[in-house]
XYZ file of C-alpha atoms in Angstrom:
437
model
C 0.000 0.000 0.000
C 1.363 3.404 -0.936
C 1.618 5.838 2.009
C -0.676 8.893 1.777
C 2.292 11.219 1.340
C 4.086 9.209 -1.359
C 2.813 11.383 -4.186
C 3.324 14.703 -2.462
C 5.538 17.442 -3.817
C 8.059 16.690 -1.102
C 8.766 13.160 -2.297
C 7.989 13.650 -5.986
C 5.947 10.438 -6.305
C 6.935 6.779 -6.401
C 10.281 6.029 -8.023
C 11.489 9.629 -7.936
C 14.412 10.867 -5.912
C 13.479 12.857 -2.836
C 14.411 16.519 -2.907
C 15.920 16.049 0.554
C 18.768 14.058 -0.956
C 20.039 16.939 -3.097
C 23.337 18.236 -1.716
C 23.661 21.969 -1.358
C 25.669 24.701 0.299
C 23.551 24.420 3.447
C 24.042 20.650 3.699
C 21.451 17.891 3.492
C 18.053 18.441 5.020
C 17.230 16.236 7.973
C 14.600 13.478 7.534
C 12.177 15.260 9.827
C 12.355 18.451 7.787
C 10.039 19.050 4.861
C 9.783 21.508 1.989
C 7.750 24.349 3.337
C 5.293 26.012 1.017
C 2.736 28.733 1.577
C 0.325 27.569 4.262
C 2.278 24.404 5.179
C 2.493 23.281 8.775
C 5.752 23.895 10.558
C 7.674 21.278 12.526
C 5.630 18.239 11.429
C 7.933 15.272 10.747
C 7.476 13.531 7.408
C 5.021 10.637 7.561
C 3.116 11.885 10.625
C -0.341 13.356 10.807
C -0.749 17.056 10.858
C -3.059 19.861 9.724
C -4.374 19.079 6.285
C -3.216 15.433 6.417
C -5.370 12.310 6.517
C -6.198 11.207 10.038
C -6.393 14.623 11.631
C -8.777 17.476 10.971
C -7.504 20.983 10.885
C -8.754 23.067 13.792
C -9.694 26.733 13.404
C -6.685 28.915 14.001
C -4.292 25.984 14.020
C -2.660 26.763 10.662
C -0.101 29.559 10.808
C 0.738 31.257 7.545
C 3.979 33.195 7.238
C 3.642 36.937 7.033
C 3.754 38.185 3.472
C 6.515 40.783 3.526
C 6.298 41.532 -0.198
C 2.663 41.364 -1.346
C 3.420 42.790 -4.788
C 6.574 40.821 -5.547
C 6.669 38.427 -8.521
C 5.201 35.026 -7.736
C 5.381 31.600 -9.264
C 2.046 30.747 -10.977
C -0.130 28.165 -9.199
C 0.247 25.785 -12.116
C 4.031 26.056 -11.952
C 6.595 27.423 -14.389
C 6.882 26.411 -17.996
C 9.898 24.279 -18.649
C 9.116 21.243 -16.531
C 9.807 20.227 -12.935
C 13.472 21.186 -13.164
C 12.430 24.839 -13.394
C 9.614 24.830 -10.825
C 11.339 22.491 -8.380
C 11.389 23.805 -4.839
C 8.600 26.353 -5.264
C 4.974 25.992 -4.239
C 2.336 27.750 -6.310
C 2.069 31.388 -5.323
C 5.431 31.607 -3.595
C 7.763 34.541 -4.151
C 10.090 33.994 -7.062
C 13.656 35.248 -6.879
C 15.901 34.792 -9.941
C 18.942 34.717 -7.634
C 17.420 32.232 -5.158
C 20.173 29.648 -5.504
C 19.379 26.672 -3.254
C 19.333 22.902 -3.513
C 15.650 23.091 -4.388
C 15.753 25.142 -7.566
C 19.006 24.154 -9.269
C 20.306 20.807 -10.511
C 22.579 19.062 -8.001
C 25.567 19.351 -10.361
C 25.655 23.136 -9.942
C 25.715 23.112 -6.145
C 28.467 22.866 -3.573
C 31.095 23.085 -6.277
C 34.733 22.385 -5.579
C 37.535 22.373 -8.122
C 37.029 18.626 -8.532
C 33.283 19.109 -8.861
C 33.429 21.754 -11.565
C 35.944 19.729 -13.584
C 33.493 16.833 -13.639
C 30.690 18.994 -15.039
C 31.991 19.156 -18.583
C 34.649 17.707 -20.813
C 37.977 19.460 -20.431
C 38.667 18.953 -24.129
C 35.793 19.627 -26.521
C 35.757 19.003 -30.244
C 34.036 21.773 -32.187
C 33.179 21.384 -35.855
C 33.124 24.565 -37.914
C 32.964 24.573 -41.716
C 33.963 20.934 -41.987
C 36.975 21.451 -39.713
C 37.320 20.053 -36.204
C 39.143 21.990 -33.523
C 39.960 21.044 -29.939
C 38.897 23.595 -27.344
C 40.357 23.216 -23.840
C 38.203 24.202 -20.857
C 39.081 24.291 -17.163
C 37.904 26.116 -14.026
C 39.986 29.225 -13.386
C 38.346 30.768 -10.293
C 35.623 29.262 -8.131
C 33.524 29.743 -4.971
C 32.120 33.040 -6.251
C 28.601 34.189 -5.403
C 26.399 34.848 -8.447
C 29.151 36.257 -10.690
C 27.337 38.071 -13.493
C 29.899 40.373 -15.102
C 33.665 40.665 -15.630
C 35.866 43.452 -16.912
C 39.526 44.271 -17.461
C 40.909 47.271 -15.593
C 43.265 49.721 -17.348
C 46.215 48.145 -15.473
C 45.372 44.626 -16.674
C 43.462 43.104 -13.741
C 40.359 40.968 -14.306
C 37.539 41.906 -11.917
C 34.269 40.052 -11.418
C 31.130 41.192 -9.582
C 29.262 39.140 -7.020
C 25.673 40.263 -7.445
C 24.301 38.870 -4.187
C 27.138 39.904 -1.840
C 27.680 43.426 -3.169
C 31.367 42.780 -3.777
C 33.840 43.033 -6.646
C 36.704 40.535 -6.578
C 40.035 40.380 -8.378
C 40.311 36.996 -10.123
C 43.432 37.776 -12.151
C 45.410 34.980 -10.479
C 42.460 32.574 -10.265
C 41.938 30.009 -7.510
C 39.491 29.711 -4.608
C 37.704 33.039 -4.144
C 35.703 32.185 -1.006
C 38.058 33.984 1.393
C 39.646 36.319 -1.132
C 39.751 39.957 -0.086
C 37.352 41.943 -2.303
C 38.567 44.795 -4.450
C 35.399 46.764 -3.606
C 32.414 46.121 -1.360
C 29.230 47.760 -0.047
C 27.503 47.872 -3.446
C 23.780 47.357 -3.988
C 23.492 44.777 -6.740
C 26.795 45.400 -8.588
C 26.330 44.717 -12.282
C 28.239 46.012 -15.282
C 31.709 47.601 -15.083
C 33.237 50.038 -17.541
C 36.735 51.569 -17.865
C 36.903 55.160 -19.109
C 39.577 56.699 -21.366
C 40.733 58.925 -18.484
C 41.530 55.881 -16.309
C 38.430 55.856 -14.124
C 36.578 52.590 -13.523
C 32.782 52.707 -13.183
C 30.145 50.223 -12.073
C 26.339 50.131 -12.104
C 24.288 49.325 -9.004
C 21.282 47.401 -10.243
C 19.351 47.654 -6.988
C 20.754 51.023 -5.948
C 19.917 52.823 -9.213
C 23.350 54.431 -9.417
C 26.637 54.482 -11.312
C 29.693 54.701 -9.043
C 33.395 55.359 -9.526
C 35.289 52.472 -7.882
C 38.719 53.258 -9.321
C 40.324 53.227 -5.880
C 38.408 50.172 -4.634
C 37.514 49.788 -0.950
C 34.150 50.682 0.578
C 32.035 51.703 -2.416
C 29.589 53.566 -0.182
C 32.271 56.234 0.170
C 33.027 56.415 -3.560
C 31.857 59.129 -5.943
C 28.431 58.810 -7.545
C 28.614 59.515 -11.283
C 24.877 59.222 -11.953
C 21.815 58.335 -9.887
C 18.051 58.194 -10.161
C 18.226 55.321 -12.648
C 15.836 52.387 -12.498
C 17.551 48.983 -12.589
C 20.655 50.133 -14.537
C 22.631 47.268 -15.971
C 24.857 47.182 -19.049
C 27.338 50.049 -19.132
C 29.732 51.113 -21.918
C 31.519 54.267 -23.001
C 30.386 55.267 -26.486
C 33.652 56.521 -27.953
C 32.027 58.059 -31.021
C 29.482 60.046 -29.019
C 31.881 60.531 -26.070
C 29.172 59.702 -23.560
C 28.260 56.906 -21.194
C 25.622 54.500 -22.451
C 23.611 52.485 -19.925
C 20.535 50.284 -20.217
C 17.845 50.933 -17.619
C 14.131 50.537 -17.063
C 11.619 53.069 -18.334
C 8.015 52.366 -17.422
C 7.345 48.745 -18.294
C 10.065 48.522 -20.932
C 13.815 49.101 -21.128
C 15.808 51.952 -22.639
C 19.374 52.764 -23.630
C 20.316 56.085 -22.033
C 23.213 58.431 -22.843
C 24.845 60.318 -19.948
C 27.101 63.329 -20.385
C 29.988 62.896 -17.948
C 30.589 66.650 -17.683
C 27.038 67.891 -17.170
C 25.291 64.725 -15.977
C 22.537 65.285 -18.529
C 20.606 62.172 -19.574
C 18.973 61.565 -22.943
C 17.382 58.475 -24.485
C 19.258 56.681 -27.246
C 17.069 53.596 -27.738
C 13.494 53.488 -26.468
C 10.803 50.852 -26.027
C 13.097 47.852 -25.653
C 10.654 45.051 -24.789
C 11.290 42.581 -22.008
C 11.865 39.039 -23.221
C 11.804 36.694 -20.207
C 13.869 33.546 -20.647
C 12.003 30.444 -21.830
C 10.050 28.890 -18.984
C 9.451 32.177 -17.145
C 6.937 33.831 -19.457
C 4.153 33.706 -16.859
C 6.164 35.219 -14.013
C 5.019 38.807 -13.627
C 3.863 41.479 -11.228
C 0.495 43.269 -11.091
C -0.024 45.489 -14.179
C -0.032 48.664 -12.077
C 3.274 47.820 -10.391
C 5.565 49.707 -12.738
C 8.617 49.730 -10.503
C 8.943 46.253 -9.037
C 7.646 44.278 -11.986
C 10.041 45.657 -14.548
C 13.114 44.651 -12.572
C 12.347 40.936 -12.564
C 14.032 40.282 -15.900
C 15.807 43.593 -16.365
C 19.459 43.006 -17.085
C 18.767 39.486 -18.338
C 17.309 41.145 -21.384
C 19.772 43.698 -22.798
C 23.570 43.848 -23.048
C 25.862 46.313 -24.806
C 29.384 46.502 -26.190
C 31.376 49.123 -28.064
C 31.639 48.704 -31.835
C 35.300 48.493 -32.871
C 34.805 47.916 -36.606
C 35.530 51.349 -38.131
C 33.572 50.675 -41.320
C 30.306 49.988 -39.489
C 28.245 53.118 -38.719
C 27.521 52.071 -35.156
C 28.767 53.463 -31.878
C 27.710 50.363 -29.965
C 26.055 46.984 -30.366
C 23.048 45.788 -28.375
C 21.710 42.284 -27.743
C 18.021 41.869 -26.986
C 16.740 38.292 -26.606
C 17.915 36.450 -29.762
C 18.981 39.539 -31.742
C 22.216 41.462 -32.150
C 21.469 45.062 -33.131
C 23.631 47.964 -34.219
C 23.011 51.352 -32.570
C 23.869 54.172 -35.055
C 26.634 56.554 -34.025
C 24.608 59.607 -35.046
C 21.014 60.712 -34.679
C 18.379 59.270 -32.382
C 16.563 58.504 -30.301
C 15.739 55.198 -31.976
C 13.043 52.685 -31.214
C 13.673 48.995 -30.810
C 11.435 48.351 -33.822
C 13.595 50.637 -35.991
C 16.788 48.860 -35.001
C 15.260 45.430 -35.542
C 14.060 46.357 -39.031
C 17.058 48.304 -40.311
C 20.069 47.450 -38.134
C 19.800 43.777 -37.217
C 23.294 42.238 -37.438
C 22.431 38.683 -36.327
C 19.392 36.634 -35.303
C 18.641 33.141 -34.049
C 21.008 33.561 -31.094
C 18.588 32.047 -28.565
C 18.488 33.890 -25.224
C 21.643 36.004 -25.104
C 23.865 37.266 -22.300
C 27.076 39.282 -22.283
C 29.385 39.706 -25.267
C 32.800 40.954 -26.304
C 34.748 41.274 -29.547
C 37.926 39.430 -30.430
C 40.870 41.825 -29.802
C 42.691 40.389 -32.845
C 39.644 40.511 -35.129
C 36.914 42.958 -34.017
C 34.552 41.646 -36.683
C 34.100 38.546 -34.516
C 31.916 38.991 -31.431
C 31.593 36.270 -28.805
C 28.128 36.114 -27.225
C 27.054 34.012 -24.251
C 23.903 31.874 -24.340
C 23.066 31.371 -20.634
C 20.270 28.843 -20.962
C 22.244 26.745 -23.414
C 25.424 27.042 -21.374
C 27.440 28.012 -24.429
C 29.387 30.799 -26.150
C 28.876 31.445 -29.854
C 30.996 33.427 -32.332
C 29.213 35.930 -34.577
C 30.545 37.862 -37.558
C 28.952 41.308 -37.296
C 29.184 41.823 -41.072
C 27.218 38.718 -42.051
C 23.726 39.658 -40.825
C 23.167 35.917 -40.561
C 20.781 33.507 -38.868
C 22.715 31.574 -36.223
C 20.093 29.054 -35.176
C 22.171 26.160 -36.511
C 25.631 27.575 -35.894
C 27.681 25.400 -33.481
C 29.024 27.156 -30.368
C 32.680 27.778 -29.616
C 32.283 26.071 -26.235
C 29.386 24.464 -24.346
C 28.615 22.882 -20.982
C 29.017 26.084 -18.915
C 25.918 26.329 -16.663
C 24.213 29.743 -16.879
C 27.208 31.422 -18.494
C 26.518 35.156 -18.369
C 29.645 37.077 -19.365
C 32.708 36.524 -21.523
C 36.038 38.351 -21.777
C 39.149 37.757 -23.922
C 42.790 38.202 -22.930
C 44.673 40.961 -24.713
C 46.722 38.469 -26.731
C 43.523 36.777 -27.876
C 44.600 33.347 -26.642
C 42.383 32.903 -23.579
C 38.649 33.303 -23.103
C 37.177 33.809 -19.630
C 33.498 33.026 -18.997
C 31.614 33.264 -15.694
C 28.775 31.015 -14.572
C 26.077 32.550 -12.355
C 24.721 29.329 -10.891
C 28.053 27.539 -10.624
C 29.969 30.441 -9.104
C 32.863 29.692 -11.442
C 35.017 31.594 -13.927
C 36.160 29.250 -16.698
C 39.170 29.671 -18.926
C 38.884 28.425 -22.514
C 41.850 27.966 -24.850
C 42.172 26.852 -28.466
C 39.226 28.876 -29.757
C 41.066 31.781 -31.423
C 41.521 30.124 -34.821
C 37.819 29.342 -35.155
C 35.975 31.271 -37.803
C 32.408 32.432 -37.275
């Protein structure tokens, strides 16, 4: 006879592995603990009777619901998330959804509790990539690990590689690689550090996604004491210096859409460059949203996952910067504006079929080649910005990197660095430079 609780969400039904057995950074859950959802009883050991269970009736006032501290925050639909149990796992219908809620209940076991040995077992160290009938060997290995939600990397003017930790508010120097758990941060005290940008005058800027600011962290240290370059922005993310316009360019929220905003560094004046950039939630999260009248909280759910920028370094192309939105790579003209997303998609689309895109960077030895991350596919693809091609069937340069969000190339063009949000790892990839897009 099957016990009454055998088909519950906690056990996943007969023949399925219990969620309690998933290892995670907080260790294994004890047998008497259970996955707590909205309205669940607290402290009832698995297999015993309790409120809402067969054999015992619920008494008035017996059930204690947790206080809802964020009534308007995004919630997981009652019917679950699209994409199967791997996406919804660990959430009860109606619970708060947090895209950075990294626990043993909402990520595959392979991405949790990673050590150097663990990350090396997650993918082949030597991958064979076929491009144009040729086969090349690409070497992959973990370079830095034990990072917390690393979403962006950038080279400093003096040659250091910095990476942000979104959830800890820190920026760490990973130039030498290794275990970053106890590494002293380069900067700290930031509210949702996101994109970093070096300026021609030597300054080093960073966006605060949750703080709505751009700060100067050139000197490092406590960022709360650093200079504020711009503020009053809503969910600012990707940041570049448009060399042709000689202004900062940052993507931020505007109403219930996104925008690319130019900022004059001398006057602080802001002006729109690209308007009405739609939000494209990643596959499986289309139904996650906030109330229609919640213009501030709802727009930040997928902001930053949606739009990334880089400077255009191909002199012949009439673009000051390039912009990825969902599966498209768009050119942003170096004169005129403001432009709408529809205008860029119709007249300045440089590549399509890129799946859901993340960060990107050009090859320092050949700026016509841009490397773009594909977080949900765990891969990095090479795109020729002159081709205006469809890349749906183009093989990636490297794959097997869970939730890879940002990519950077060494100055000699021989090493590629890619960071994984869920794995907390920066990978180094070699042998890719001779591949042609």
